[in-house]
Amino acid sequence: MDTQILKQFLRSGVILENKVVQRTKGGVPQGGVISPIIANMVLDGLEAEIYQSLGRLSSDIKSSVKFIRYADDFIVTGPGLPWVFTDRFIPAITRFLAVRGLEINLDKTTLVRREEGFNFLG
């Protein structure tokens, strides 16, 4: 996407209940219809970055890694080897986001065992 168009989206403002346009300096309203589209544009390539971070690890480990993305949320599943997540995935995700002016939210980043389960998207 042309960055000029993206900038226009981010500064387009919102229409209030009284049909008045309220200008914004940047960003999109939470829950706005364009937000998931922009998130998907920004996150394109993250899956490849994660798989590339595996380097020369065994094909068994590589084949067990899965990347699931929905709008601006994503999960990475993999083998029961915590070091793969802390030494490979977290740095790869951090680098990928940094280039885009973003950072990983470590408060929302959790490493869980399969037996524990987790709640994704409510």
C-alpha positions in Angstrom: 0.0 0.0 0.0 1.2 3.5 -0.8 2.4 5.1 2.5 0.6 8.3 1.6 -2.7 6.5 1.5 -1.9 4.9 4.9 -1.1 8.3 6.3 -4.4 9.7 5.1 -6.2 6.8 6.8 -4.4 7.5 10.0 -5.3 11.2 9.9 -8.8 10.9 8.5 -10.6 11.6 11.8 -13.9 10.2 13.0 -17.5 11.2 12.4 -19.3 11.9 15.7 -23.0 11.2 16.5 -23.9 14.8 15.3 -22.3 14.1 11.9 -19.4 16.4 12.7 -15.9 15.3 11.7 -13.4 15.3 14.5 -9.9 15.5 13.0 -7.2 13.3 14.4 -3.4 13.6 14.3 -2.9 9.9 13.9 -4.2 6.5 14.7 -7.6 4.9 14.2 -10.4 4.6 16.7 -10.5 1.4 18.7 -12.9 -1.0 16.9 -12.6 0.9 13.7 -13.1 -1.1 10.6 -9.7 -0.1 9.1 -7.8 -1.2 12.2 -7.6 -4.9 11.4 -6.7 -4.2 7.8 -3.8 -2.0 8.9 -2.7 -4.6 11.5 -2.7 -7.3 8.9 -0.6 -5.1 6.6 1.9 -4.4 9.4 2.1 -8.0 10.5 2.6 -9.4 6.9 6.0 -11.2 7.0 6.0 -11.9 10.7 5.3 -15.6 10.1 8.3 -15.9 7.7 10.5 -14.1 10.3 9.5 -16.6 13.0 10.3 -19.6 10.8 13.5 -18.0 9.7 14.5 -17.6 13.3 14.6 -21.4 13.7 17.7 -21.5 11.6 19.3 -25.0 11.6 17.1 -26.6 14.2 15.8 -30.1 13.5 12.9 -30.6 11.0 10.9 -32.1 13.9 11.1 -28.8 15.8 10.4 -26.8 12.7 7.3 -28.8 11.7 5.8 -28.4 15.2 5.9 -24.6 15.0 2.5 -23.0 14.1 1.7 -19.3 13.7 -1.9 -18.2 14.0 -3.0 -14.6 13.4 -6.3 -12.8 13.8 -6.5 -9.1 13.1 -3.8 -7.6 15.5 -3.5 -10.7 17.7 -1.3 -13.7 17.1 0.0 -16.8 18.8 3.0 -19.0 18.1 2.9 -22.6 19.2 5.8 -25.0 19.2 7.7 -27.7 20.9 7.9 -27.9 24.7 11.3 -26.2 24.6 11.1 -22.9 26.4 14.5 -21.7 25.1 13.1 -21.8 21.5 10.6 -19.1 22.5 12.9 -17.0 24.7 16.0 -17.3 22.5 14.5 -17.4 19.0 10.9 -16.3 18.8 10.8 -13.3 21.2 14.0 -11.7 19.7 12.7 -12.3 16.1 9.3 -10.8 16.9 10.9 -7.8 18.7 13.2 -7.1 15.7 10.3 -7.4 13.2 8.1 -5.0 15.2 10.9 -2.5 15.9 11.5 -1.9 12.2 7.8 -0.9 12.0 8.0 1.5 15.0 6.2 -1.0 17.3 7.1 -3.1 20.3 6.0 -6.4 21.8 3.8 -6.0 24.8 5.6 -8.3 27.3 2.6 -8.0 29.8 0.5 -9.7 27.2 3.1 -12.2 26.1 2.9 -15.5 27.9 4.7 -18.8 27.7 2.3 -21.6 28.7 2.5 -25.4 28.7 0.1 -27.3 26.6 -1.5 -28.8 29.7 -2.3 -25.3 31.0 -4.1 -24.1 27.9 -4.8 -20.5 27.2 -7.6 -18.2 26.1 -7.2 -16.6 22.6 -9.7 -14.0 21.5 -12.0 -14.4 24.5 
